Structure formats: structure tokens, C-alpha cells
Coordinates of C-alpha atoms in Angstrom, one line a residue:
Chain A
M1 CA 137.2 -61.7 103.3
P2 CA 139.5 -59.8 101.9
Q3 CA 140.1 -56.5 103.1
A4 CA 139.1 -53.0 102.4
P5 CA 143.0 -51.4 101.1
H6 CA 144.3 -49.4 103.9
V7 CA 146.6 -47.5 101.4
L8 CA 145.9 -46.2 97.7
I9 CA 149.4 -47.1 95.2
S10 CA 148.4 -44.9 92.7
E11 CA 150.7 -46.6 89.8
V12 CA 152.8 -43.7 87.9
G13 CA 154.7 -46.1 85.1
P14 CA 152.1 -45.4 82.1
R15 CA 152.9 -42.0 82.3
D16 CA 155.7 -41.1 84.3
G17 CA 157.8 -44.4 82.9
L18 CA 156.8 -43.9 79.8
Q19 CA 157.5 -40.2 79.9
S20 CA 161.2 -41.2 81.0
V21 CA 161.9 -44.0 78.2
K22 CA 163.5 -42.9 74.9
A23 CA 161.1 -45.5 73.1
T24 CA 157.7 -45.4 72.4
M25 CA 155.1 -48.1 74.1
P26 CA 152.5 -48.8 70.8
T27 CA 148.7 -47.9 72.2
A28 CA 147.7 -51.6 72.0
D29 CA 150.5 -52.3 74.7
K30 CA 149.6 -49.4 76.8
L31 CA 146.1 -50.3 76.8
R32 CA 146.8 -54.5 77.6
W33 CA 149.4 -53.0 80.7
I34 CA 146.2 -50.6 82.3
D35 CA 144.1 -53.8 82.0
A36 CA 146.8 -56.1 83.7
L37 CA 147.3 -53.7 86.5
Y38 CA 143.5 -52.9 86.4
A39 CA 143.2 -56.8 86.9
A40 CA 146.0 -56.9 89.5
G41 CA 143.6 -54.8 91.8
V42 CA 145.5 -51.3 91.3
R43 CA 142.7 -48.9 91.3
E44 CA 144.6 -45.7 90.7
I45 CA 146.8 -45.1 87.1
E46 CA 148.3 -42.1 86.3
V47 CA 147.9 -43.3 82.3
A48 CA 149.2 -40.2 80.3
S49 CA 150.2 -36.8 80.0
F50 CA 148.7 -33.9 77.9
V51 CA 151.6 -32.3 76.5
P52 CA 152.3 -31.7 73.1
A53 CA 153.0 -34.1 71.1
R54 CA 156.7 -32.8 69.4
L55 CA 157.8 -32.4 72.5
L56 CA 157.0 -35.9 73.7
P57 CA 155.7 -38.5 70.9
Q58 CA 155.6 -41.4 73.6
M59 CA 151.9 -39.0 74.8
A60 CA 150.6 -38.6 71.3
D61 CA 147.7 -41.4 72.2
A62 CA 147.3 -39.7 75.7
A63 CA 143.5 -39.0 74.5
E64 CA 142.9 -42.7 73.3
V65 CA 144.0 -44.2 76.3
V66 CA 141.7 -42.0 79.0
R67 CA 138.8 -42.9 76.7
H68 CA 140.0 -47.0 77.3
A69 CA 140.6 -46.4 81.1
V70 CA 138.0 -45.2 82.1
T71 CA 135.9 -47.7 80.9
L72 CA 137.4 -49.9 84.1
P73 CA 135.1 -50.1 86.6
G74 CA 136.6 -48.3 89.8
L75 CA 139.5 -47.2 88.5
T76 CA 140.4 -43.6 89.5
V77 CA 142.0 -42.1 85.8
M78 CA 144.5 -39.8 86.2
A79 CA 145.9 -37.5 83.7
L80 CA 149.2 -34.9 84.0
V81 CA 148.7 -31.6 82.9
P82 CA 151.4 -29.2 82.5
N83 CA 149.0 -26.0 81.6
R84 CA 145.3 -25.1 80.8
K85 CA 145.4 -26.1 77.6
G86 CA 146.6 -29.9 78.4
A87 CA 143.8 -30.0 81.0
Q88 CA 141.3 -28.6 78.4
A89 CA 142.1 -32.0 76.5
A90 CA 142.1 -34.3 79.4
L91 CA 138.8 -32.8 80.4
E92 CA 137.2 -33.8 77.1
A93 CA 139.2 -37.3 76.9
G94 CA 137.2 -38.0 80.2
A95 CA 139.9 -38.1 83.0
H96 CA 138.7 -38.3 86.5
K97 CA 141.8 -36.6 87.7
L98 CA 144.1 -34.1 86.6
T99 CA 147.7 -33.8 88.3
M100 CA 149.9 -31.0 87.9
P101 CA 153.0 -30.0 88.6
V102 CA 154.4 -27.2 90.6
S103 CA 158.0 -27.0 91.4
A104 CA 158.7 -25.6 95.4
S105 CA 162.2 -24.9 93.5
A106 CA 162.3 -21.6 92.8
A107 CA 165.3 -22.3 90.3
H108 CA 163.9 -25.3 89.2
S109 CA 160.7 -23.7 88.3
L110 CA 162.5 -21.2 86.1
A111 CA 164.4 -23.7 84.6
N112 CA 162.0 -26.0 83.5
V113 CA 158.6 -23.9 82.8
R114 CA 160.4 -20.3 82.8
K115 CA 157.5 -19.7 85.1
T116 CA 157.7 -18.6 88.9
R117 CA 156.2 -20.6 91.6
E118 CA 153.5 -17.6 91.9
E119 CA 152.4 -18.0 88.3
M120 CA 152.7 -21.5 88.5
V121 CA 149.5 -21.2 91.3
E122 CA 147.6 -18.8 88.6
E123 CA 147.8 -21.4 86.2
V124 CA 146.0 -24.2 88.5
R125 CA 143.8 -21.7 89.8
A126 CA 143.0 -21.4 86.2
I127 CA 143.1 -25.3 85.6
S128 CA 141.0 -25.6 88.7
D129 CA 138.2 -22.5 87.3
L130 CA 138.2 -24.7 83.8
R131 CA 137.2 -28.0 85.5
R132 CA 134.4 -26.2 87.7
D133 CA 133.4 -25.0 84.4
I134 CA 133.1 -28.2 82.4
A135 CA 133.6 -31.2 84.8
P136 CA 133.1 -30.2 88.2
H137 CA 133.2 -34.0 89.5
V138 CA 137.0 -34.0 88.7
K139 CA 139.7 -33.8 91.1
L140 CA 142.7 -31.9 90.9
E141 CA 146.2 -32.7 92.6
A142 CA 148.8 -30.4 92.4
G143 CA 151.9 -32.1 92.9
I144 CA 154.8 -30.5 94.5
S145 CA 157.8 -31.0 93.0
T146 CA 161.7 -31.2 94.4
A147 CA 159.9 -30.6 97.8
F148 CA 163.1 -32.2 99.4
G149 CA 165.5 -30.7 97.4
C150 CA 166.5 -29.7 94.2
T151 CA 169.8 -30.7 91.8
L152 CA 169.8 -26.8 90.9
Q153 CA 169.8 -24.9 94.3
G154 CA 170.3 -27.9 96.8
L155 CA 168.3 -27.2 99.6
V156 CA 164.6 -26.2 99.4
P157 CA 162.9 -24.7 102.2
E158 CA 160.7 -26.0 104.1
D159 CA 159.1 -23.3 105.0
E160 CA 158.1 -22.6 100.9
V161 CA 157.2 -26.2 100.4
I162 CA 154.4 -25.5 102.9
W163 CA 153.7 -22.3 101.4
L164 CA 153.3 -23.6 97.7
A165 CA 151.3 -26.5 99.0
A166 CA 148.9 -24.1 100.8
Q167 CA 149.3 -21.7 97.9
C168 CA 147.5 -24.6 95.7
V169 CA 144.9 -25.3 97.6
E170 CA 144.1 -22.4 98.4
A171 CA 143.6 -21.7 94.5
G172 CA 141.7 -24.5 94.0
A173 CA 143.1 -27.8 94.2
D174 CA 141.5 -30.3 96.2
E175 CA 144.8 -31.5 97.1
S176 CA 148.9 -30.9 97.5
G177 CA 151.4 -33.7 97.3
L178 CA 154.8 -33.8 98.0
S179 CA 157.3 -35.2 95.5
D180 CA 160.8 -35.9 95.8
T181 CA 161.8 -35.5 92.6
V182 CA 165.3 -35.9 92.5
G183 CA 165.8 -38.4 95.2
Y184 CA 167.3 -36.0 97.9
A185 CA 164.8 -37.3 100.6
N186 CA 165.5 -38.5 103.9
P187 CA 163.1 -40.2 106.8
A188 CA 163.2 -37.5 108.6
Q189 CA 162.6 -34.6 106.4
V190 CA 159.9 -36.6 105.2
R191 CA 158.4 -37.0 108.9
R192 CA 158.5 -33.3 109.3
L193 CA 157.0 -32.2 105.8
F194 CA 154.0 -34.5 105.7
K195 CA 153.3 -34.0 109.7
R196 CA 153.8 -30.3 108.4
L197 CA 151.6 -30.6 105.2
R198 CA 148.5 -32.4 107.2
A199 CA 148.8 -29.9 110.4
E200 CA 148.3 -27.3 107.1
L201 CA 146.0 -29.0 104.8
G202 CA 144.4 -31.9 106.9
D203 CA 142.5 -34.0 104.3
K204 CA 143.9 -31.9 101.4
A205 CA 147.1 -33.2 101.8
G206 CA 148.1 -35.8 99.0
A207 CA 150.4 -38.7 98.0
A208 CA 153.8 -39.1 99.0
H209 CA 156.0 -39.3 95.3
M210 CA 159.0 -40.8 96.3
H211 CA 162.3 -42.1 94.3
N212 CA 164.5 -44.5 94.8
T213 CA 167.7 -42.8 93.5
R214 CA 169.6 -43.2 96.9
G215 CA 168.0 -46.6 98.4
L216 CA 165.4 -44.7 100.8
G217 CA 162.4 -44.5 98.4
L218 CA 161.0 -47.6 101.0
A219 CA 162.4 -46.1 104.3
N220 CA 160.8 -43.0 102.8
C221 CA 157.1 -44.3 102.2
L222 CA 157.4 -46.2 105.6
A223 CA 158.2 -42.4 106.9
A224 CA 155.2 -40.9 105.4
Y225 CA 152.7 -44.1 105.8
E226 CA 153.5 -43.2 109.7
E227 CA 152.6 -39.7 109.5
G228 CA 149.8 -40.6 108.2
V229 CA 150.1 -40.6 104.3
R230 CA 147.9 -43.0 102.9
T231 CA 148.5 -42.6 98.9
F232 CA 151.6 -43.4 97.4
D233 CA 152.9 -43.3 94.0
A234 CA 155.0 -45.7 92.6
S235 CA 156.0 -47.2 88.8
L236 CA 156.2 -51.0 88.2
G237 CA 159.3 -52.7 87.7
G238 CA 160.5 -49.3 88.1
L239 CA 160.5 -48.1 84.6
G240 CA 161.6 -44.5 83.7
G241 CA 165.2 -45.1 85.0
C242 CA 167.3 -47.3 86.5
P243 CA 166.8 -47.2 90.0
Y244 CA 170.3 -48.1 90.3
A245 CA 171.9 -46.2 88.0
P246 CA 173.5 -42.5 87.9
G247 CA 171.0 -39.8 87.0
A248 CA 167.8 -42.0 87.5
S249 CA 164.8 -40.7 87.7
G250 CA 163.9 -44.0 90.0
N251 CA 160.7 -44.0 91.0
V252 CA 160.1 -46.3 93.8
V253 CA 159.0 -50.2 92.5
T254 CA 155.2 -51.0 92.7
E255 CA 156.2 -54.6 93.6
D256 CA 158.5 -53.8 96.1
L257 CA 156.5 -51.3 98.0
V258 CA 153.3 -53.6 97.9
F259 CA 155.6 -56.1 98.8
M260 CA 156.5 -54.1 102.2
F261 CA 152.6 -53.3 103.0
E262 CA 151.2 -56.4 102.5
A263 CA 153.9 -58.1 104.3
S264 CA 153.3 -55.6 107.3
G265 CA 149.8 -56.5 107.4
I266 CA 148.8 -53.4 105.3
A267 CA 146.2 -54.0 102.7
T268 CA 146.5 -52.8 99.3
G269 CA 144.0 -54.1 97.4
I270 CA 146.1 -55.2 95.0
D271 CA 147.0 -58.8 94.2
L272 CA 151.2 -59.2 94.6
Q273 CA 151.3 -62.3 92.1
R274 CA 149.0 -60.6 89.0
L275 CA 151.3 -57.3 89.5
M276 CA 154.0 -59.3 88.8
E277 CA 152.1 -61.2 85.9
A278 CA 151.5 -56.8 84.8
R279 CA 155.1 -56.5 83.9
A280 CA 154.5 -58.8 81.0
P281 CA 152.9 -56.3 78.4
L282 CA 155.0 -53.8 80.1
V283 CA 158.1 -55.9 78.6
A284 CA 156.3 -56.8 75.1
G285 CA 155.4 -52.9 74.8
L286 CA 159.3 -52.0 75.5
P287 CA 161.1 -55.0 73.8
G288 CA 164.9 -54.2 75.3
E289 CA 164.3 -51.5 78.0
P290 CA 165.4 -52.7 81.2
V291 CA 162.7 -53.0 84.1
Y292 CA 163.8 -53.7 88.1
G293 CA 162.0 -55.2 91.0
M294 CA 163.7 -57.0 93.8
T295 CA 161.0 -58.3 95.1
H296 CA 160.3 -59.7 91.6
E297 CA 163.8 -60.9 91.2
A298 CA 164.0 -63.2 94.5
G299 CA 160.0 -64.1 94.7
L300 CA 157.7 -64.1 97.8
P301 CA 158.7 -65.4 100.6
K302 CA 158.2 -69.5 101.5
G303 CA 154.4 -69.4 102.7
F304 CA 153.9 -66.0 102.5
V305 CA 150.1 -64.6 102.0
Q306 CA 149.3 -61.4 101.1
G307 CA 147.0 -59.8 103.9
G308 CA 149.4 -60.0 106.7
S309 CA 148.6 -63.7 107.8
H310 CA 152.2 -64.5 107.6
V311 CA 153.2 -62.1 109.9
Chain B
M1 CA 182.3 -29.7 116.8
P2 CA 181.8 -33.1 115.6
Q3 CA 179.0 -35.1 117.4
A4 CA 179.6 -38.3 119.2
P5 CA 177.9 -40.8 117.0
H6 CA 174.3 -42.1 117.6
V7 CA 174.3 -45.0 116.4
L8 CA 177.0 -47.8 115.4
I9 CA 177.6 -49.3 111.9
S10 CA 179.3 -52.3 111.9
E11 CA 181.1 -53.4 108.8
V12 CA 180.9 -57.0 107.7
G13 CA 182.0 -56.9 104.6
P14 CA 185.5 -58.3 105.2
R15 CA 183.7 -61.5 107.2
D16 CA 180.2 -62.2 105.6
G17 CA 180.9 -60.2 102.1
L18 CA 184.4 -62.0 101.6
Q19 CA 182.8 -65.3 102.4
S20 CA 180.2 -65.1 100.2
V21 CA 182.0 -64.2 96.9
K22 CA 184.1 -67.2 95.2
A23 CA 187.6 -65.2 94.7
T24 CA 189.9 -64.7 97.9
M25 CA 191.2 -61.4 98.5
P26 CA 195.5 -61.1 99.3
T27 CA 195.5 -60.3 102.6
A28 CA 197.5 -57.2 102.2
D29 CA 194.5 -55.9 100.2
K30 CA 192.3 -57.1 103.5
L31 CA 194.4 -54.8 105.4
R32 CA 194.3 -52.1 102.8
W33 CA 190.8 -51.9 102.7
I34 CA 190.3 -52.2 106.7
D35 CA 192.6 -49.4 106.8
A36 CA 190.7 -47.5 104.7
L37 CA 187.3 -48.1 106.6
Y38 CA 188.6 -47.1 110.1
A39 CA 190.0 -44.0 108.4
A40 CA 186.4 -43.4 107.2
G41 CA 185.3 -43.5 111.1
V42 CA 184.5 -47.2 110.9
R43 CA 184.8 -48.5 114.7
E44 CA 183.7 -51.6 114.7
I45 CA 184.4 -54.5 111.9
E46 CA 183.9 -58.0 111.7
V47 CA 187.3 -59.0 110.1
A48 CA 187.0 -62.4 109.8
S49 CA 185.1 -65.8 110.4
F50 CA 187.6 -68.7 112.2
V51 CA 186.6 -71.4 110.1
P52 CA 188.9 -74.3 108.7
A53 CA 190.7 -73.1 106.0
R54 CA 190.1 -76.4 103.7
L55 CA 186.0 -75.0 104.3
L56 CA 186.4 -71.5 103.6
P57 CA 189.9 -70.4 102.3
Q58 CA 188.7 -67.2 101.6
M59 CA 189.2 -66.9 105.7
A60 CA 192.9 -69.0 106.1
D61 CA 194.9 -65.7 107.0
A62 CA 192.0 -64.8 109.9
A63 CA 194.3 -64.4 112.6
E64 CA 196.7 -62.3 110.7
V65 CA 194.0 -60.1 110.0
V66 CA 192.5 -59.9 113.6
R67 CA 196.3 -59.5 114.7
H68 CA 196.3 -56.2 112.2
A69 CA 193.3 -54.7 113.1
V70 CA 193.7 -54.9 116.8
T71 CA 196.6 -52.2 116.0
L72 CA 194.1 -49.8 115.3
P73 CA 193.1 -47.2 118.3
G74 CA 189.5 -47.4 119.6
L75 CA 188.8 -50.3 117.0
T76 CA 186.3 -53.0 118.1
V77 CA 187.3 -56.1 116.1
M78 CA 184.9 -58.7 115.7
A79 CA 185.7 -62.5 114.3
L80 CA 183.2 -65.0 113.6
V81 CA 183.2 -68.2 115.0
P82 CA 181.0 -71.6 114.4
N83 CA 181.8 -73.2 117.6
R84 CA 184.4 -73.9 120.5
K85 CA 187.6 -74.3 118.2
G86 CA 187.1 -71.4 116.3
A87 CA 186.5 -68.9 119.1
Q88 CA 189.9 -70.4 120.8
A89 CA 191.5 -69.0 117.9
A90 CA 189.9 -65.9 118.1
L91 CA 191.0 -65.4 121.3
E92 CA 194.7 -66.5 121.0
A93 CA 194.6 -63.9 117.3
G94 CA 193.5 -61.2 120.0
A95 CA 190.0 -60.3 118.7
H96 CA 187.8 -58.2 121.2
K97 CA 184.4 -59.6 120.4
L98 CA 183.1 -62.8 119.3
T99 CA 180.2 -63.4 117.1
M100 CA 178.3 -66.9 117.2
P101 CA 175.3 -67.6 114.7
V102 CA 172.5 -69.6 116.4
S103 CA 169.5 -70.3 113.7
A104 CA 166.2 -69.6 115.1
S105 CA 164.6 -72.1 112.5
A106 CA 164.9 -75.5 113.5
A107 CA 165.0 -77.0 110.1
H108 CA 167.9 -74.1 109.3
S109 CA 170.0 -75.2 112.4
L110 CA 169.7 -79.0 111.7
A111 CA 170.6 -78.6 108.0
N112 CA 172.9 -75.9 108.6
V113 CA 175.3 -76.9 111.2
R114 CA 173.8 -80.4 112.2
K115 CA 172.8 -79.6 115.3
T116 CA 169.7 -78.4 116.9
R117 CA 169.1 -74.8 118.8
E118 CA 169.1 -76.5 122.0
E119 CA 173.2 -78.0 120.8
M120 CA 173.8 -74.7 120.0
V121 CA 172.8 -72.7 123.1
E122 CA 175.7 -75.2 124.6
E123 CA 178.0 -74.1 121.9
V124 CA 177.4 -70.6 123.0
R125 CA 177.9 -71.7 126.7
A126 CA 181.0 -73.3 126.3
I127 CA 182.1 -70.6 124.1
S128 CA 181.5 -67.9 126.9
D129 CA 183.4 -70.2 130.0
L130 CA 186.2 -70.6 127.6
R131 CA 186.8 -66.7 126.9
R132 CA 185.8 -65.9 130.9
D133 CA 188.7 -68.5 131.4
I134 CA 191.3 -67.0 129.1
A135 CA 190.4 -63.3 127.8
P136 CA 187.3 -62.4 130.5
H137 CA 187.7 -58.4 128.7
V138 CA 186.4 -60.1 125.2
K139 CA 182.6 -59.6 124.7
L140 CA 180.3 -62.3 123.2
E141 CA 177.4 -61.5 120.8
A142 CA 174.7 -64.3 119.9
G143 CA 173.6 -63.5 116.2
I144 CA 170.1 -65.0 115.9
S145 CA 169.7 -65.8 112.1
T146 CA 166.8 -66.3 110.1
A147 CA 164.8 -64.4 113.0
F148 CA 162.3 -62.7 110.4
G149 CA 161.9 -66.3 108.5
C150 CA 163.7 -69.0 107.0
T151 CA 163.6 -70.6 103.1
L152 CA 163.4 -74.3 104.4
Q153 CA 160.8 -73.9 107.0
G154 CA 159.0 -70.2 106.2
L155 CA 157.6 -68.8 109.0
V156 CA 160.0 -69.2 112.1
P157 CA 157.7 -68.6 115.8
E158 CA 158.5 -65.4 116.9
D159 CA 158.8 -66.8 120.6
E160 CA 161.0 -69.0 119.5
V161 CA 163.0 -66.4 118.2
I162 CA 162.8 -64.7 121.6
W163 CA 163.4 -67.5 123.8
L164 CA 166.3 -68.8 122.2
A165 CA 168.2 -65.2 122.4
A166 CA 166.9 -65.1 126.0
Q167 CA 168.5 -68.7 126.2
C168 CA 171.9 -67.4 124.5
V169 CA 172.2 -64.6 127.1
E170 CA 171.3 -67.4 129.8
A171 CA 174.0 -69.6 128.2
G172 CA 176.9 -66.2 128.4
A173 CA 176.4 -64.0 125.9
D174 CA 176.7 -60.6 126.3
E175 CA 174.3 -59.8 123.8
S176 CA 171.8 -61.6 121.0
G177 CA 170.9 -59.6 118.1
L178 CA 168.7 -60.3 115.2
S179 CA 169.1 -60.9 111.7
D180 CA 167.3 -61.7 108.8
T181 CA 169.3 -63.9 107.2
V182 CA 167.2 -64.5 103.9
G183 CA 165.7 -61.2 103.6
Y184 CA 162.1 -61.8 104.5
A185 CA 161.4 -59.6 107.1
N186 CA 159.4 -56.6 106.6
P187 CA 159.1 -53.3 108.9
A188 CA 156.0 -54.2 111.3
Q189 CA 157.8 -57.6 111.8
V190 CA 161.5 -55.7 113.0
R191 CA 159.2 -53.6 115.0
R192 CA 157.8 -56.2 116.9
L193 CA 160.8 -58.4 117.3
F194 CA 162.8 -55.8 118.3
K195 CA 160.5 -54.5 120.5
R196 CA 159.9 -57.7 122.3
L197 CA 164.0 -58.4 122.7
R198 CA 164.6 -55.2 124.3
A199 CA 161.7 -56.0 126.8
E200 CA 162.8 -59.2 127.2
L201 CA 166.7 -58.8 127.6
G202 CA 167.0 -54.7 128.1
D203 CA 170.8 -53.3 127.1
K204 CA 171.7 -57.0 125.9
A205 CA 169.5 -56.6 123.1
G206 CA 171.6 -56.4 120.5
A207 CA 172.4 -55.8 116.6
A208 CA 170.0 -55.3 113.2
H209 CA 171.6 -57.5 110.7
M210 CA 169.2 -56.7 107.8
H211 CA 169.2 -58.1 104.1
N212 CA 168.5 -55.7 101.4
T213 CA 167.0 -58.9 99.3
R214 CA 163.5 -57.7 98.3
G215 CA 164.4 -54.0 98.5
L216 CA 163.3 -54.0 102.9
G217 CA 167.2 -53.2 103.8
L218 CA 167.1 -49.5 104.7
A219 CA 163.0 -49.8 105.3
N220 CA 164.0 -52.3 107.9
C221 CA 167.0 -50.8 109.6
L222 CA 164.7 -47.4 110.5
A223 CA 161.9 -49.5 111.8
A224 CA 164.5 -51.1 114.0
Y225 CA 166.2 -48.1 114.9
E226 CA 162.3 -46.6 116.1
E227 CA 162.4 -49.3 118.6
G228 CA 165.9 -48.4 120.0
V229 CA 168.4 -50.5 118.3
R230 CA 171.8 -48.3 117.7
T231 CA 174.0 -51.2 116.1
F232 CA 173.6 -51.9 112.2
D233 CA 175.1 -54.2 110.4
A234 CA 176.1 -53.6 106.9
S235 CA 178.7 -54.4 104.3
L236 CA 180.9 -51.6 101.9
G237 CA 179.8 -51.9 98.5
G238 CA 177.1 -54.8 99.5
L239 CA 179.6 -56.7 99.1
G240 CA 178.5 -60.5 99.3
G241 CA 175.6 -60.9 97.1
C242 CA 174.1 -58.9 94.7
P243 CA 171.2 -56.9 96.2
Y244 CA 169.6 -57.3 92.7
A245 CA 169.7 -60.7 92.0
P246 CA 168.4 -63.5 92.9
G247 CA 169.4 -66.2 95.7
A248 CA 172.0 -62.9 96.8
S249 CA 173.0 -62.9 100.1
G250 CA 171.7 -59.1 99.9
N251 CA 173.4 -57.2 103.6
V252 CA 172.6 -53.7 103.4
V253 CA 174.9 -51.2 101.6
T254 CA 176.8 -49.7 103.8
E255 CA 177.2 -46.8 102.4
D256 CA 173.2 -46.3 101.9
L257 CA 172.7 -46.8 105.5
V258 CA 174.9 -44.4 106.5
F259 CA 173.6 -41.7 104.2
M260 CA 170.3 -42.5 105.2
F261 CA 171.3 -41.8 109.1
E262 CA 173.5 -39.2 108.3
A263 CA 171.1 -37.1 106.1
S264 CA 168.5 -37.6 108.5
G265 CA 170.5 -36.0 111.2
I266 CA 171.8 -39.3 113.1
A267 CA 175.7 -39.4 113.6
T268 CA 177.3 -42.1 112.5
G269 CA 180.9 -40.9 113.3
I270 CA 181.7 -42.1 109.8
D271 CA 182.8 -39.3 106.6
L272 CA 180.8 -40.5 104.0
Q273 CA 183.1 -39.6 101.1
R274 CA 186.2 -41.2 102.5
L275 CA 183.5 -44.4 103.3
M276 CA 183.2 -44.4 99.6
E277 CA 187.1 -44.1 99.1
A278 CA 187.0 -47.0 101.1
R279 CA 185.8 -48.8 98.0
A280 CA 189.2 -48.9 96.2
P281 CA 190.9 -51.1 98.2
L282 CA 187.9 -53.4 98.0
V283 CA 187.5 -53.3 93.8
A284 CA 191.3 -53.5 93.5
G285 CA 191.3 -56.7 96.4
L286 CA 188.8 -58.6 94.6
P287 CA 189.1 -57.4 90.0
G288 CA 186.0 -58.3 88.6
E289 CA 183.7 -58.7 91.5
P290 CA 180.4 -56.9 91.6
V291 CA 180.1 -54.0 94.2
Y292 CA 176.6 -51.8 94.6
G293 CA 175.2 -49.0 96.3
M294 CA 173.1 -46.1 94.9
T295 CA 174.2 -43.7 96.8
H296 CA 177.8 -44.0 95.4
E297 CA 176.1 -44.3 91.7
A298 CA 173.8 -41.4 92.6
G299 CA 176.0 -39.0 94.3
L300 CA 175.7 -37.1 97.5
P301 CA 172.7 -34.3 97.3
K302 CA 174.1 -30.8 96.1
G303 CA 174.5 -29.0 99.1
F304 CA 174.5 -31.9 101.7
V305 CA 176.7 -31.5 104.7
Q306 CA 176.9 -34.0 107.3
G307 CA 175.7 -34.0 110.8
G308 CA 172.1 -32.9 110.1
S309 CA 172.8 -29.6 108.9
H310 CA 171.0 -29.9 105.6
V311 CA 168.2 -31.0 106.8

């Protein structure tokens, strides 16, 4: 009997990954990739970003991708929305869940979106009100970016991270998660911040979005798991920046993360073999683009059986 | 005031790393590399393997390397010895600590050294008796290899791992550590096995020797740390097998491991900047040989200060 999943792996490759590469994946390949992820058992996918096509031509087909993804039963279809206008478009396309990035670094917020953090909280409120009016079943997540440090200002005070996460929930977000946007996090810090987040927000404490820029991605996911986090963002094939190169965005590799959990006896609901097969449409749709993943390179251990029976 | 180190990083590159590459590093470069590691604060180095030079020409200068390393005050100079003959040579050269690999996998032991595990325990006893006779201050460690699984037999029963570790201590080893020789370990298993090892052996439970073959190296070190392990093997620049390629030995990268601990506020006694500078003699001595390390590639976080003051 398959176990009920104990953790939720939220695949962000079709949004975070594709957004970070220069090439544009043809829509048909995106749909095949999403289908393959779904076939492997992935049940939450961030499929697109609703930003102006002139800024991100890779996301010009966002509405079409969402309209396809919502036909897959049981899949939670997420879309990134930077503002109210993007949220309107995502809701019209039928997304189940919106995620809005809000930077905990005052310097990063101003540099990146030319808004203060307080102004971003008001944007969260506007989006929350909008979805309440036109699609009240749709969930809204605030993703607190640079929560573990920032390349512009360095340290981001933990009090400010927790304050901002709480402000976003107060403004109407269903949950606030924490993102290690630049790969500065360490396991002790991850434990402290998620412990505080859960103390502050209870079950409105959201996902861990960890990067592997300095090799600590899986260790940080493990630390977050031990503090009770049960949703983890990851990118198939580490798409969206070589995790082993300078300046890389370095999302945690989905295959390695699923291997860590499944080998540890923590069910993900994802079939590792089929997950690795989902690399084929990704590679086909982005010829020449490097993909990563050490579990894929090394192969599964001899005698490995998913679901903890090996261990 | 510098903190007293809270964990001991045992650098294995000059033995494990060099043993795994085809090229032979000139002796002068080995000594410069060891000096640079020492200058960075590394206080335990596995400097050589005492095996026949016809089998491993990279180690033909083992005695000379040991004789140099023991001149560095406060450095524990380790040598790998596969048998009594190697132990004799290592003791004569002046090594402070011997490490003897003993495979927990019955199949691997027979295939690798054509001895049963029981015969290897008797070899440990012979080496222990020898050092008691000629150099009683020298420490002896048994490194239980394939402790987390084996490419030949797959699963290695945990009872057998703990039994073998205890047998080695009974035969005279001062400590038994556990090695994930083929990169099969997961954090849950690491916790279980080190918990049992410490319950069985107390302070004779030894080091964690983790590989990064499937990307879980640092997560496994974190799990071991949380079970009380305080000595960790690692290889500068990940020397001795690309951690991102098939068939790699994939030692944990020293720089990334030190970054994880130092960022978490756990003192290693090692200066990260100087540790990264110790890559220069390694690269100079092995032209063309790839080295790895994500912290080195990405650089240290902005505002990062060692010793936990950043976090």
C-alpha cells in the first residue's frame, strides 16, 4: 500500500527555472514537462510567472500553461504574481494558488521592485482582496525572499523577517514561506527562523525555498524538516542556474531532495524513477541547457526501494 | 578571543584524495599542501597510505611525508595502514595515529582484501599489539567502511556494522568510525547508526566519513553532528573523485563542510579564507586535475564573519 505523502515537494522549475535561463522553452514542451512531473506523482507545480512578456518572454504563454495544468486532477497549480495586475491575469487563467515574492531585505526590495517592504505588504493586501472578490477558493502565499541574507545588505535581521511574514498574513496571505534567495542560509539559522515562524504563524507558516549555492541546500531542507516544515520548493535538474557555478541561483535539485526524503523513509508521493524520466522533456525543450542532479548521475543505490523499506 | 574548536575536521585529501587520482603529486608539493592546511588551522591530516609502492605509486613517499608532517606542532598526523606490515612502516616513520579500514560488507571485504571481516578484526588486533610494543602512545582507529551500504551486496545489516565496530575496539582499536564509502547513506540512517555506535562504544565511537555521491554529504554530516559526532573527515577541493560525476568517490568538500559549521556558529578552528588558499599548492601539484567546492565557487556571503557572529 502506498503511504500518504509526508512532505509536499513543490516543483518550481517551470517558473523559477525557466525564468532564469536565456532560452524560451516552446509551450508544447512545457506542457509535456508538466505532464511528466505529474505522472511521477508531483502534486504542486509553480507553472508560470504572470509578468509582462516584454520583461520575460519565457513566460509569454503563462495563461495557456495554467489552462493546461489545471486539467490534471489533484494538481495544485501555482503561479507567481509580482503585483495586482499579474494576479488578475493568473486568476482569470484559473490558477489554484498565487505566490507573491516579498523581500525581507529593505535594500533588495527597493533595488528589485522599487518599493518598500511596507508597500509590498499593501500589494499583498490588494491581491488578497482581489482573489476574495473573484476567486475566493484560490490560495495566496507570500514568499519572503532574502530571508536568510542578502547580497546587497548582507545580514537581514531575523526580527524583520518574522515581522514581514506576519504582516503578509495579516494583510490576507494564507501562508508565508521563507526563501534563501542567494544561498546564504545555514542549518542553525534555518532552525531558528522556522521555529520562530511557526511560533508566530502556526499553520500559516509556509514552505522552505532553499538554494544550493554553497552546497548546503539539502542540509538546510533537513534542518527545516526537523523544525516541522512539510513543504519544500525544488527544481528538476536544478534548472535555473548551475548550482556549482558562481552567481548561480542554485535551486535545490528535486531529484536529490526526493532521494534524501525517500531514503530516510519520509514519503513524498513521488516515484523517483519516473521523476528522473521527467528530465527528458525538460532537456528536449531546452537543447544545450545544462541540467544537474547528483542522484541522477550516480544512480539509485543497489537494492534501493522507495518508502523506507530499504533502510 | 578565538573559540576552542567544537568539531575536529580531519583532512583526508593527501591520502584519500591523492590515492584516487591517476597522477602522482611530487613530494615537495605534498609538503607545501600539508603546510598550507596546517597554516589554515587544520589539526588532523591523513597524510599517507602505507601500501606497497607497486600498487599505489602515489604513496611511495609516505614515510618522507610523515616525517615532515610530524614537525608541525600540534598536528595529529594520521596514516592509513591496510595491514601489520604497513603499520610497522607507519610507526617507524613516526605517525601519531593509524587508521585501518575494515569493511562491514562481507562481500566487499572478500572482494577488496580477500579476507573475511573476522580475519580483519584479527589484523586490527595484530596492529594494536604491535603499536603497544613499539609506540604505545600511537592511537589506532578502525574505519568501518561500507557501513551504510555496499555496491556489491546492497544493504549492510546495521547489527553487523555495530558488531564489527565493537569487535575492532575489543581487538584494541581506540575508536571505530563509520564510513559511507559508496555514498548510500541518508540522514535517518546516519542518526540511527551513530546513536547505536555511541550507545555501544561511548567515547570510543569515532569519526563520520561521509561521501557526497548523491548530494547528501553535508546533510549526513549535520545528522551525525546532531547525534554527538564531533570528528568529520573531508577532502580539500573534493579531491579524489568528482562529487558530481558517476562512479565518483565523492568525499565531502572540506571548504563546504567548514562553511556549514562556521556559518552555524560551530567552531572548527579553521580559517576559511586561508583554507581556500590551501587549494593553490594542491592545484599546482596536480596540474589539470579537477577540484570542486561550491563555497569556493560562490564566495563567502557578504558580511560573513567566522565564529557565529554573523548569524
